[in-house]
JSON list of C-alpha atoms and ligand atoms in Angstrom, two decimals:
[
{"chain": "A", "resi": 150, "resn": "UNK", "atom": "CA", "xyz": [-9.83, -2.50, 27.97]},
{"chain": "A", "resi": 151, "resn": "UNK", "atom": "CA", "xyz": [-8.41, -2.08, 31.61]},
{"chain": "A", "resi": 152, "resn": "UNK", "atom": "CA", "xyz": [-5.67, 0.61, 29.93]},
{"chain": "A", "resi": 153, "resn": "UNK", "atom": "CA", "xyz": [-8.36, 1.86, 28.46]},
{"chain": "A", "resi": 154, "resn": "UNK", "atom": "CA", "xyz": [-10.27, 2.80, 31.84]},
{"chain": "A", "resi": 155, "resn": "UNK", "atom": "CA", "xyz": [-7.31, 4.03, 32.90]},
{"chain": "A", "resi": 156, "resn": "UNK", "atom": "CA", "xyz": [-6.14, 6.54, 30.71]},
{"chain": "A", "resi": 157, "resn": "UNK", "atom": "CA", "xyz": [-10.03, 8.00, 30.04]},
{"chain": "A", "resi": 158, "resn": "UNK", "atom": "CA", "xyz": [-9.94, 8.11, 34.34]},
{"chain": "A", "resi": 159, "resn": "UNK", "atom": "CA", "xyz": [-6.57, 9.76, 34.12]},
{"chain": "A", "resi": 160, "resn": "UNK", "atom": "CA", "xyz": [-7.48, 12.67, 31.42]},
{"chain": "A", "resi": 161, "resn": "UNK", "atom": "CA", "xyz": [-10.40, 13.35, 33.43]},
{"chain": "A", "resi": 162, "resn": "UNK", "atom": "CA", "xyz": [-12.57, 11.93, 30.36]},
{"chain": "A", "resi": 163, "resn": "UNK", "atom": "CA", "xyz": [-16.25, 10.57, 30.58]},
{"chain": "A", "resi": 164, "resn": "UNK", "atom": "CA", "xyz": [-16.75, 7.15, 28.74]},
{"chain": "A", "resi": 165, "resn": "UNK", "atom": "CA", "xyz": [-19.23, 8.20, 25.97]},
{"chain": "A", "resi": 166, "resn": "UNK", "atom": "CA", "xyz": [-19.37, 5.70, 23.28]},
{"chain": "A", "resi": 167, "resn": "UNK", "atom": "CA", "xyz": [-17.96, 2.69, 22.01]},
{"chain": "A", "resi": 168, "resn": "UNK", "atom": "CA", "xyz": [-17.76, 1.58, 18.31]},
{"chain": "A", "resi": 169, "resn": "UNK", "atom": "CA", "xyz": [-17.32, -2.50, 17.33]},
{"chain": "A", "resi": 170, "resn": "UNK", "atom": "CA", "xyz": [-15.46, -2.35, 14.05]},
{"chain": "A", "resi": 171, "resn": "UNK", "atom": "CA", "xyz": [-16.87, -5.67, 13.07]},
{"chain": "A", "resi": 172, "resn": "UNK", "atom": "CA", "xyz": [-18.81, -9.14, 15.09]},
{"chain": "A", "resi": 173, "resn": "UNK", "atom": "CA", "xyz": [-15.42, -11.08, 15.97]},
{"chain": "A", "resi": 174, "resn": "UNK", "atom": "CA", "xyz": [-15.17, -11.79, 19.53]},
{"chain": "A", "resi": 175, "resn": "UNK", "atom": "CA", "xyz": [-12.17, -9.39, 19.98]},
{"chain": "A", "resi": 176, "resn": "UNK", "atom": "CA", "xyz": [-13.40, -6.81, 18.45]},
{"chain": "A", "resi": 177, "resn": "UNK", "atom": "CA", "xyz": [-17.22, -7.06, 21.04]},
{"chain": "A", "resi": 178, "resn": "UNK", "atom": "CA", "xyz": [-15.08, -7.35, 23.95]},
{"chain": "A", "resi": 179, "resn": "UNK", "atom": "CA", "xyz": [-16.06, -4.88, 26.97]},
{"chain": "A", "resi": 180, "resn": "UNK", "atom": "CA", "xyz": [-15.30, -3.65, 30.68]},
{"chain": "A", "resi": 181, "resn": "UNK", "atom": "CA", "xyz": [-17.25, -3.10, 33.64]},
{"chain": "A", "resi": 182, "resn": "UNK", "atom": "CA", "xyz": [-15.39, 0.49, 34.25]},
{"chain": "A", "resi": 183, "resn": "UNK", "atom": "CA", "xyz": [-16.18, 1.19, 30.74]},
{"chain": "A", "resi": 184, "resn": "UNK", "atom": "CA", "xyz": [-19.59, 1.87, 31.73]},
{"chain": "A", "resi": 185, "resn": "UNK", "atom": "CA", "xyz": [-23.01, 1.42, 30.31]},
{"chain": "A", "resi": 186, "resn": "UNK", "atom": "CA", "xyz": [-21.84, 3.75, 27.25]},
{"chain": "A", "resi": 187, "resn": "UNK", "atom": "CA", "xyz": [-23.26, 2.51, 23.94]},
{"chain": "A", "resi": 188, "resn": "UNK", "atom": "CA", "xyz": [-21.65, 0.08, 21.39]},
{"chain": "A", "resi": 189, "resn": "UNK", "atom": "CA", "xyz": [-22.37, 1.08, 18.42]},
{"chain": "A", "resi": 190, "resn": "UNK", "atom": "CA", "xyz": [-21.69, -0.96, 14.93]},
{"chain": "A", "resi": 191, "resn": "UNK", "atom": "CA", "xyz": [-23.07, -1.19, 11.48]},
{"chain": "A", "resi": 192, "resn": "UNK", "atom": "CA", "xyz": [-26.35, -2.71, 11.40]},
{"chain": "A", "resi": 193, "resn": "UNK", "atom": "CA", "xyz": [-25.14, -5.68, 9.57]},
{"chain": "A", "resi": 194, "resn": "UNK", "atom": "CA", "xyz": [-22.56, -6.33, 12.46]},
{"chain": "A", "resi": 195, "resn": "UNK", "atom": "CA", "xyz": [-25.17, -5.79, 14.99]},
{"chain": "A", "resi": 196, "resn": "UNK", "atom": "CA", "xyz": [-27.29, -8.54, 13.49]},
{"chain": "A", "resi": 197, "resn": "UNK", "atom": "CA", "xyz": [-24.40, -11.00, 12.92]},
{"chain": "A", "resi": 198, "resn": "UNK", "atom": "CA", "xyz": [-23.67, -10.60, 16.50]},
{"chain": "A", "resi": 199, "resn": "UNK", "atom": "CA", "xyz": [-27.28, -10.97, 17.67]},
{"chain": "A", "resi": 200, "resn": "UNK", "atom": "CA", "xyz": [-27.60, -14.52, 15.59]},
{"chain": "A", "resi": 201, "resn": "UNK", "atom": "CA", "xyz": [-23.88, -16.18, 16.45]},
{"chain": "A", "resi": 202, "resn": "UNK", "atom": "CA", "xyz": [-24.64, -15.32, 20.09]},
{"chain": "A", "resi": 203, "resn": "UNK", "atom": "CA", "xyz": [-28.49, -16.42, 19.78]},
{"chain": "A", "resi": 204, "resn": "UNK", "atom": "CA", "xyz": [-27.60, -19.99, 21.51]},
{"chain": "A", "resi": 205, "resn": "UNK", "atom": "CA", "xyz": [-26.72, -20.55, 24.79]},
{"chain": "A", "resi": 206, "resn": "UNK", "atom": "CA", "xyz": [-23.49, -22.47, 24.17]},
{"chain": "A", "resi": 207, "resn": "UNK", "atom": "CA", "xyz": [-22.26, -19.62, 22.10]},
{"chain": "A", "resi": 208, "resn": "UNK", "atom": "CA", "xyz": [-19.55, -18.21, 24.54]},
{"chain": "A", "resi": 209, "resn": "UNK", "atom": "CA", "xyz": [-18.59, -21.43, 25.58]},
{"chain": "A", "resi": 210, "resn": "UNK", "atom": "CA", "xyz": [-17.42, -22.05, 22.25]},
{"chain": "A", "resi": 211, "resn": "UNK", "atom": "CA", "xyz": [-15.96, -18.28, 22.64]},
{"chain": "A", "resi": 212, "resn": "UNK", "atom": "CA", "xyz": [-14.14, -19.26, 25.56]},
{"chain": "A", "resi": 213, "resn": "UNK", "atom": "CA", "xyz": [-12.51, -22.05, 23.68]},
{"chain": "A", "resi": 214, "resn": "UNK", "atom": "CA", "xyz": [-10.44, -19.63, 21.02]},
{"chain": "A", "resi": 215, "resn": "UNK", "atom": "CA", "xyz": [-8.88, -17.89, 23.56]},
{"chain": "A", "resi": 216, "resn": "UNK", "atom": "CA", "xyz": [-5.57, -18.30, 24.93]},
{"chain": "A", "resi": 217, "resn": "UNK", "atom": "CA", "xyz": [-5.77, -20.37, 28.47]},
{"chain": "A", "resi": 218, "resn": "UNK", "atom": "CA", "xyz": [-2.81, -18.07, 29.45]},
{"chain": "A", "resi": 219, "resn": "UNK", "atom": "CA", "xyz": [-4.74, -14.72, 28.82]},
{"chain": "A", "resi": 220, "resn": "UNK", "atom": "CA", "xyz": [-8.34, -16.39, 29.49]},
{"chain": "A", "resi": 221, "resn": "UNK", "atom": "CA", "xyz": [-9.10, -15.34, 33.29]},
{"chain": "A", "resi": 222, "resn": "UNK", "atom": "CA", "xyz": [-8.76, -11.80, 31.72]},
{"chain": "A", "resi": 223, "resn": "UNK", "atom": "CA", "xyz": [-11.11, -11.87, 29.65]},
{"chain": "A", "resi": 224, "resn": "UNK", "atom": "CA", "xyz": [-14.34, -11.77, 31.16]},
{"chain": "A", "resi": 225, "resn": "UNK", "atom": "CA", "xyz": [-17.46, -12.14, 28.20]},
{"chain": "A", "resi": 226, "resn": "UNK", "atom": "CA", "xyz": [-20.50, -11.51, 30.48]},
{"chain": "A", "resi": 227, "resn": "UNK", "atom": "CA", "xyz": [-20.48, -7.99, 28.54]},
{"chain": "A", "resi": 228, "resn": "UNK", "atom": "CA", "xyz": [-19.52, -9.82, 25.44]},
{"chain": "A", "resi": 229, "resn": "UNK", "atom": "CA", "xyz": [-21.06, -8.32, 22.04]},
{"chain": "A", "resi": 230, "resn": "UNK", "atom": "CA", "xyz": [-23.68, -5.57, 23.55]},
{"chain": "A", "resi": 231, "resn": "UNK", "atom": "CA", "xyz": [-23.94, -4.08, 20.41]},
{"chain": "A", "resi": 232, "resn": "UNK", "atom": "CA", "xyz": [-25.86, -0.92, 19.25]},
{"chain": "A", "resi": 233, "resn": "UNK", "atom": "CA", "xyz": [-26.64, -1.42, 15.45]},
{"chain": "A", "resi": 234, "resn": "UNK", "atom": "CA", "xyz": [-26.57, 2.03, 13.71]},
{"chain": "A", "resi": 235, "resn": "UNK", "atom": "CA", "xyz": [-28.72, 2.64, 10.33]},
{"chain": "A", "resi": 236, "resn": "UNK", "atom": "CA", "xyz": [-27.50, 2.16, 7.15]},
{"chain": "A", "resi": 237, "resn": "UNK", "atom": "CA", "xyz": [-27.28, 5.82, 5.86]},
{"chain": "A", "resi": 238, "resn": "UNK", "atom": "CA", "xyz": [-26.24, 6.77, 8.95]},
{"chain": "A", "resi": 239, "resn": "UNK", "atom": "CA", "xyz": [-22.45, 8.19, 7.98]},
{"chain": "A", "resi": 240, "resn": "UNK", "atom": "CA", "xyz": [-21.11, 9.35, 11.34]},
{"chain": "A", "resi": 241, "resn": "UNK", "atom": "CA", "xyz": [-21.39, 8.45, 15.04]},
{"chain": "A", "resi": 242, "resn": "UNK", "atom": "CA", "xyz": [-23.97, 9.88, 16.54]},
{"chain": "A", "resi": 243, "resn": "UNK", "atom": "CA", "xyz": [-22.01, 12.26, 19.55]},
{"chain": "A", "resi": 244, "resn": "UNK", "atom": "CA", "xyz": [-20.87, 15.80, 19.92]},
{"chain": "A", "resi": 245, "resn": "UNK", "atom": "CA", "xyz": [-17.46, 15.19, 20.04]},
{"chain": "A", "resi": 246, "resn": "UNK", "atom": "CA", "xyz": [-15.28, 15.42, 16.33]},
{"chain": "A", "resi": 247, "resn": "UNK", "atom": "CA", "xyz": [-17.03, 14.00, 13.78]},
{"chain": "A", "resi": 248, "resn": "UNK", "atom": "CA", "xyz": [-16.45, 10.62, 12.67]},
{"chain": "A", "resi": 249, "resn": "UNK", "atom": "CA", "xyz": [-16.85, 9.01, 9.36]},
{"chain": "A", "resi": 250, "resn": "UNK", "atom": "CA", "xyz": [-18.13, 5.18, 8.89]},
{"chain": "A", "resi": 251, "resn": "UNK", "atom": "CA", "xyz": [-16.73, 3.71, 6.27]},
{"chain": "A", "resi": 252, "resn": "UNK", "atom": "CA", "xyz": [-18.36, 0.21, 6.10]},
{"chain": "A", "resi": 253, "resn": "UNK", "atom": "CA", "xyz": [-17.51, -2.38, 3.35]},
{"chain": "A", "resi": 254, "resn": "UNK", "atom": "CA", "xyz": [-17.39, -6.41, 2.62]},
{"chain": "A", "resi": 255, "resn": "UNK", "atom": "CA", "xyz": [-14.04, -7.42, 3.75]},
{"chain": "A", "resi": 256, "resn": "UNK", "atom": "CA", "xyz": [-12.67, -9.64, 6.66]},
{"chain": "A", "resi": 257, "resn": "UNK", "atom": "CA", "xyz": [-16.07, -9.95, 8.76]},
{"chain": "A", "resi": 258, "resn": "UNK", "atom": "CA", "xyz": [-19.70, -9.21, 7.62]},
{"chain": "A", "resi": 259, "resn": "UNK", "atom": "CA", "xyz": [-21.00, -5.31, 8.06]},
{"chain": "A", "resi": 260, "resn": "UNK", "atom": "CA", "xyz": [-16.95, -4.58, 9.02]},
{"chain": "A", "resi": 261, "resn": "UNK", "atom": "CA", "xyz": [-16.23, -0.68, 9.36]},
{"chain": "A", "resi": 262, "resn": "UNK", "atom": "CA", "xyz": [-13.42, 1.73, 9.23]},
{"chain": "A", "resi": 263, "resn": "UNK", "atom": "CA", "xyz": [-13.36, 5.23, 10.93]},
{"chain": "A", "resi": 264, "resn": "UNK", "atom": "CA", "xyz": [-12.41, 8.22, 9.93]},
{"chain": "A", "resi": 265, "resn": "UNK", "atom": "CA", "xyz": [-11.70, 10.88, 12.24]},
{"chain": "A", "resi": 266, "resn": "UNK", "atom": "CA", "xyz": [-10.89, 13.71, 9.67]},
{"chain": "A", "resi": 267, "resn": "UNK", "atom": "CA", "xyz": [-9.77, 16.66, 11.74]},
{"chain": "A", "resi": 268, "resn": "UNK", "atom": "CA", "xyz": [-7.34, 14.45, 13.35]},
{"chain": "A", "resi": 269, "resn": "UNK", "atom": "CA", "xyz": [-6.02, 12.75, 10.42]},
{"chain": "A", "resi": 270, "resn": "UNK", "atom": "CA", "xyz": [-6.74, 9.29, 12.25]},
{"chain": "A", "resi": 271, "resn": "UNK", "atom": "CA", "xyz": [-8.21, 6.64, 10.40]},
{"chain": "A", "resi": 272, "resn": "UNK", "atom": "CA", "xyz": [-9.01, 3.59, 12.80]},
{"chain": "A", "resi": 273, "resn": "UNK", "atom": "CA", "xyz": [-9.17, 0.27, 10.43]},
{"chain": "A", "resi": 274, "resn": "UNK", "atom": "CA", "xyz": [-9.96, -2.32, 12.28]},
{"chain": "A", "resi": 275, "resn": "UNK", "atom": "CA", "xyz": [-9.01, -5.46, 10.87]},
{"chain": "A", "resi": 276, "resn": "UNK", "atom": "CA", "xyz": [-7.66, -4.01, 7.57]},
{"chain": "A", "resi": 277, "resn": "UNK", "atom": "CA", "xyz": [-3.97, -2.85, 6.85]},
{"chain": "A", "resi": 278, "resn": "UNK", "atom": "CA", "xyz": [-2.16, -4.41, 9.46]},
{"chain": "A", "resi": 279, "resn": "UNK", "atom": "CA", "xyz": [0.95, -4.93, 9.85]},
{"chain": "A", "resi": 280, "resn": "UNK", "atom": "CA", "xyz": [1.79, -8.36, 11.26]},
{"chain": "A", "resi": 281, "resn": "UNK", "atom": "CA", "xyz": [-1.54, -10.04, 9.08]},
{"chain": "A", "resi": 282, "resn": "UNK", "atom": "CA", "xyz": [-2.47, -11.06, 5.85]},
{"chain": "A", "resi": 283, "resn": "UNK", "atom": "CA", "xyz": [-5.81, -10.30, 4.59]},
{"chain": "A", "resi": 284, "resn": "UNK", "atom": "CA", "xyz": [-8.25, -12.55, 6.16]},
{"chain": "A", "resi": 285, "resn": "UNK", "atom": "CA", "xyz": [-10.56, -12.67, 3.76]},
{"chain": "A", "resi": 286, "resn": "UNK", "atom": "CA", "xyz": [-14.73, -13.23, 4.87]},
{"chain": "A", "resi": 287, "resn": "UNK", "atom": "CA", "xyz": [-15.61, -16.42, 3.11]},
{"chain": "A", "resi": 288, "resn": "UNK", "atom": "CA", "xyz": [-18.63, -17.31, 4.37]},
{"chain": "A", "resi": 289, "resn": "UNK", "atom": "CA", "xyz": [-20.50, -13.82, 3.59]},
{"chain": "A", "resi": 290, "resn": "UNK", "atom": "CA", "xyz": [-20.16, -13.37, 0.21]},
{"chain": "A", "resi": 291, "resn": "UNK", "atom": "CA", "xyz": [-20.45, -14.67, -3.28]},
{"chain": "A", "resi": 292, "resn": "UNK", "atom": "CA", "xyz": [-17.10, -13.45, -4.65]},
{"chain": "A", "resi": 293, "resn": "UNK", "atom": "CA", "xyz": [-14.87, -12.10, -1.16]},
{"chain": "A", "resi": 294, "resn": "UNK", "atom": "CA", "xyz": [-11.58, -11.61, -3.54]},
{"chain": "A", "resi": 295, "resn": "UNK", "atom": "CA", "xyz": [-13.43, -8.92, -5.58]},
{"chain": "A", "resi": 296, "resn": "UNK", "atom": "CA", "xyz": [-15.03, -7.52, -2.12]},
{"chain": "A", "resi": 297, "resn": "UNK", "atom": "CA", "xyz": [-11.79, -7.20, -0.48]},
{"chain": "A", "resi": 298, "resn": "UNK", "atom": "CA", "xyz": [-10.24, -5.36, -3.25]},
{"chain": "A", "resi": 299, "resn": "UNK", "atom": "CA", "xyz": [-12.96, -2.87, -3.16]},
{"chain": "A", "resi": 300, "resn": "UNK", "atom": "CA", "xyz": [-12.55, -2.47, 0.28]},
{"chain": "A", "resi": 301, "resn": "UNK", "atom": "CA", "xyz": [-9.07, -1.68, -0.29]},
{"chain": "A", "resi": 302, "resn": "UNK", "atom": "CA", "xyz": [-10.22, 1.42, -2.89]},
{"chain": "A", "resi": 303, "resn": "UNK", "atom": "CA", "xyz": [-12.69, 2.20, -0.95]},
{"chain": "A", "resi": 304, "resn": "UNK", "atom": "CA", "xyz": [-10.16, 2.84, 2.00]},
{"chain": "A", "resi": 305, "resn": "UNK", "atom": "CA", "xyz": [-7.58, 4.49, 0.14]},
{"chain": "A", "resi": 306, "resn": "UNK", "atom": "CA", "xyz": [-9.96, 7.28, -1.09]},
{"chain": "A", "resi": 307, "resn": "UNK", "atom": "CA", "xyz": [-10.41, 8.14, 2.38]},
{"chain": "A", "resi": 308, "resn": "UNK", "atom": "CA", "xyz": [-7.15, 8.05, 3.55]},
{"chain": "A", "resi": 309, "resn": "UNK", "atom": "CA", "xyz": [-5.67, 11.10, 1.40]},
{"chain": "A", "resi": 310, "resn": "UNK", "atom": "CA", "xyz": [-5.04, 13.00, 4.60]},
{"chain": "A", "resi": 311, "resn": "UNK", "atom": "CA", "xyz": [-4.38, 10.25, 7.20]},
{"chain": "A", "resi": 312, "resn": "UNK", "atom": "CA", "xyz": [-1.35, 10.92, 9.26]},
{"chain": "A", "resi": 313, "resn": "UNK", "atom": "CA", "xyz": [-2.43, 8.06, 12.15]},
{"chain": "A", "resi": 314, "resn": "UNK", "atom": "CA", "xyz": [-2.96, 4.37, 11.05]},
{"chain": "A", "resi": 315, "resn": "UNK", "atom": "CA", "xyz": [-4.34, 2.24, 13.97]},
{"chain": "A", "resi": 316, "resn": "UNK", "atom": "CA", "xyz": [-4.85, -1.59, 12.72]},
{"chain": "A", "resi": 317, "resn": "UNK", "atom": "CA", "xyz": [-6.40, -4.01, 15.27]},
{"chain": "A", "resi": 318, "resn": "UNK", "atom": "CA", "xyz": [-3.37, -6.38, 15.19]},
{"chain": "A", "resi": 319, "resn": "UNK", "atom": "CA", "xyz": [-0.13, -5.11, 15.04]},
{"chain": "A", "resi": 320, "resn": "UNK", "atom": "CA", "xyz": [1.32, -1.27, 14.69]},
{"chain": "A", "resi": 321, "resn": "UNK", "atom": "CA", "xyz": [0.42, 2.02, 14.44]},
{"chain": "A", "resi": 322, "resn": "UNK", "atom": "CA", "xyz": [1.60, 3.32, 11.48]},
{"chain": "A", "resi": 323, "resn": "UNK", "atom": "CA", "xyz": [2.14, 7.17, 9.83]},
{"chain": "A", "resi": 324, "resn": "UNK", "atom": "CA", "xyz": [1.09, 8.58, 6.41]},
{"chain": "A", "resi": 325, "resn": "UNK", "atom": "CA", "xyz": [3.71, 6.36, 4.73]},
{"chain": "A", "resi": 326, "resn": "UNK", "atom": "CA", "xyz": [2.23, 3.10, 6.14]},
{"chain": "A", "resi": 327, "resn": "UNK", "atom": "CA", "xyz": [-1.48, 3.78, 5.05]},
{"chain": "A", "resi": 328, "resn": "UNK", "atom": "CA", "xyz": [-0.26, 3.39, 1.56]},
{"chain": "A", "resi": 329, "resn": "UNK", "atom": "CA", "xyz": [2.64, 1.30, 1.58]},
{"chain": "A", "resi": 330, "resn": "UNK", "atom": "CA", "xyz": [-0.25, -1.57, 3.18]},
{"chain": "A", "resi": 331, "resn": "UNK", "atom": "CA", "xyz": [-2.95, -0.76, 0.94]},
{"chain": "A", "resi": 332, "resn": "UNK", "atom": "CA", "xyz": [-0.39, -1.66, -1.50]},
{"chain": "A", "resi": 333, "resn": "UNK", "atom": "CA", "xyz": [0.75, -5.02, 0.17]},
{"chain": "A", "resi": 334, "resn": "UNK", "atom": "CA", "xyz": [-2.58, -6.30, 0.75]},
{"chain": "A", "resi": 335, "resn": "UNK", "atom": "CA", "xyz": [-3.47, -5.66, -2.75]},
{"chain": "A", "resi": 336, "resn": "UNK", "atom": "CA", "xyz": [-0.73, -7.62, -3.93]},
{"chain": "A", "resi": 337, "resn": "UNK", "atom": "CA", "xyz": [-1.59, -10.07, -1.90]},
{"chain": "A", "resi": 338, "resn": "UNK", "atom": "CA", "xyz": [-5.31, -10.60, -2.45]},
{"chain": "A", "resi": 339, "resn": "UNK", "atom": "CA", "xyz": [-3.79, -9.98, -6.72]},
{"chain": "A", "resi": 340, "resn": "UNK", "atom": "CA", "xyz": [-1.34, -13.19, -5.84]},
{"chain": "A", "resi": 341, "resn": "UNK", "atom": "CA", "xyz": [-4.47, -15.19, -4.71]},
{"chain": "A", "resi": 342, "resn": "UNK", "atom": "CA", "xyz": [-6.57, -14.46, -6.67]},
{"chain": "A", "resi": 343, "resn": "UNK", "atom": "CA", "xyz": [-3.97, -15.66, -9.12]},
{"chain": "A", "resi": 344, "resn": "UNK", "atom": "CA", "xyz": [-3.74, -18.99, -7.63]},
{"chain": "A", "resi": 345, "resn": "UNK", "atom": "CA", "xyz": [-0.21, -17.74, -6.98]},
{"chain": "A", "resi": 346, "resn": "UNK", "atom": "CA", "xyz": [2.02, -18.18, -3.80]},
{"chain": "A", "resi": 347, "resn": "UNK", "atom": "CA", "xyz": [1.80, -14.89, -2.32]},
{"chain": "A", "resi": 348, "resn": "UNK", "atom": "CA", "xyz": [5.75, -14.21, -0.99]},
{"chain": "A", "resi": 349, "resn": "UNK", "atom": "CA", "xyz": [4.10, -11.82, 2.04]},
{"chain": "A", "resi": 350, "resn": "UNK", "atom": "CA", "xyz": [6.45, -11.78, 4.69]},
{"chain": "A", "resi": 351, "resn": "UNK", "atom": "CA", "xyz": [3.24, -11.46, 6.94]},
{"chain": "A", "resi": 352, "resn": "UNK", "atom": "CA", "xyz": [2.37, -14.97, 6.27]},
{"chain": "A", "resi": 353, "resn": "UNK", "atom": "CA", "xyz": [2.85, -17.21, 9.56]},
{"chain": "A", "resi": 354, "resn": "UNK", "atom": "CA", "xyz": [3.41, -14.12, 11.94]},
{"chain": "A", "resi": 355, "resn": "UNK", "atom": "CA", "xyz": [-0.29, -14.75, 13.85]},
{"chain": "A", "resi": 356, "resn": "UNK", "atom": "CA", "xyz": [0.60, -17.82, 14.87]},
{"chain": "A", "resi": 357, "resn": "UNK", "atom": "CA", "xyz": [3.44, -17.07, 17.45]},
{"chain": "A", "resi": 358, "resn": "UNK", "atom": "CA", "xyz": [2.53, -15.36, 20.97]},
{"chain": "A", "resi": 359, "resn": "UNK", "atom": "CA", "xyz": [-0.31, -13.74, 21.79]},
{"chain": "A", "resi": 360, "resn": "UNK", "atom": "CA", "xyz": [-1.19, -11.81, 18.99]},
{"chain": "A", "resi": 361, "resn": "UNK", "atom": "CA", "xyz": [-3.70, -14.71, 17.44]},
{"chain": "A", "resi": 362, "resn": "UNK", "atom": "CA", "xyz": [-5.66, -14.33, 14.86]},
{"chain": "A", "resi": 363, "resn": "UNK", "atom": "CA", "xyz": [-8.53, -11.78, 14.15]},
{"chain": "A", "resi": 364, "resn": "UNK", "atom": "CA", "xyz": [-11.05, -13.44, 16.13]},
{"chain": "A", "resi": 365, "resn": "UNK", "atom": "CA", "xyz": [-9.98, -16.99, 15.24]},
{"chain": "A", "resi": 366, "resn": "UNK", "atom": "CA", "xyz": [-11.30, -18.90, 12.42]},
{"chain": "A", "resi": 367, "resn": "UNK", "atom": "CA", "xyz": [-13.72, -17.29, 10.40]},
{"chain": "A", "resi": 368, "resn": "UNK", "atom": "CA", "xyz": [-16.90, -18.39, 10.09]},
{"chain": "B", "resi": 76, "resn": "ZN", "atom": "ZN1", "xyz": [-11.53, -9.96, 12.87]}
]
């Protein structure tokens, strides 16, 4: 987030808007130099984050899943200030180039991809990475195997034109990634759902250094 000041400062850019691609505590974290700029996220993310942060002891037990050797750089006071947008709303609301929400079931309740078209970016929070398997959202959902998968379609028909792939966790990736990880994940959710044992080579990388897992256990 501090990089993030940075770089903005350096280009000479304002701060204008945030986006939350889903209510996992690394995904609502925030900086004082960032500003008072809105967070936006879906609706459905919004209101997750307003009830798991509704008790007082609910950053404490934050705290607690992060790594004591990162901790003192985390501060949460600005934890999970999130701006819920409306359902049928399709794009964030600024001026600058316009960016498609694409919000589906998978990985964390109201979770959202974005699609920034003229740039050929597509932004997928914790979807198609590199370095995880699918973390699939349990706790949300009657059947999360078929609701991943859709997510999955529902990515890859937006992604005809994406030249950028920016995951959460792991690497960036080019046209040739957004595909060739739509196509591991599905063969990996396909193994599961099979009662299989999915050979991912993925499979145990979260667990070494400080890439963790996608907001720790989900809930
Ligand atoms: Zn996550």
């Amino acid at each position: 987030m501090a990089c993030l000041a940075n770089d903005l400062r350096e280009l000479g850019q304002p701060f204008v808007a945030g986006f939350s691609t889903h209510p996992h505590w690394d995904h609502l974290l925030w900086h004082a130099r960032l500003g008072a700029a809105p967070r936006y996220g879906t609706a459905r993310c919004a209101a997750t984050v307003r009830d798991r942060l509704s008790d007082a002891g609910a950053k404490a037990r934050i705290a607690e899943l992060i790594p004591p050797d990162i901790a003192e750089q985390i501060p949460l006071d600005l934890l999970g200030l999130i701006t819920g947008l409306p359902a049928e709303m399709a794009q964030i609301p600024w001026d600058g180039p316009q960016i498609r929400i694409i919000e589906h079931q998978a990985h964390a309740p109201g979770h959202a991809a974005l699609l920034i078209e003229e740039r050929g970016v597509l932004v997928a929070g914790d979807m198609l990475s590199d370095v995880l398997i699918p973390m699939l959202d349990l706790n949300d959902t009657a059947d999360p195997i078929k609701d991943y998968l859709a997510a999955l379609r529902l990515l890859e028909g937006a992604a005809h034109d994406v030249d950028v792939l920016v995951p959460g966790h792991g690497s960036i990736g080019g046209a040739d990634q957004v595909h060739a990880r739509l196509d591991q994940d599905r063969a990996y959710v396909h193994a599961l759902h099979d009662a299989g044992v999915p050979g991912d080579p993925r499979r145990g990388l979260g667990r070494t250094g400080r890439s963790r897992g996608p907001g720790g256990t989900p809930r």
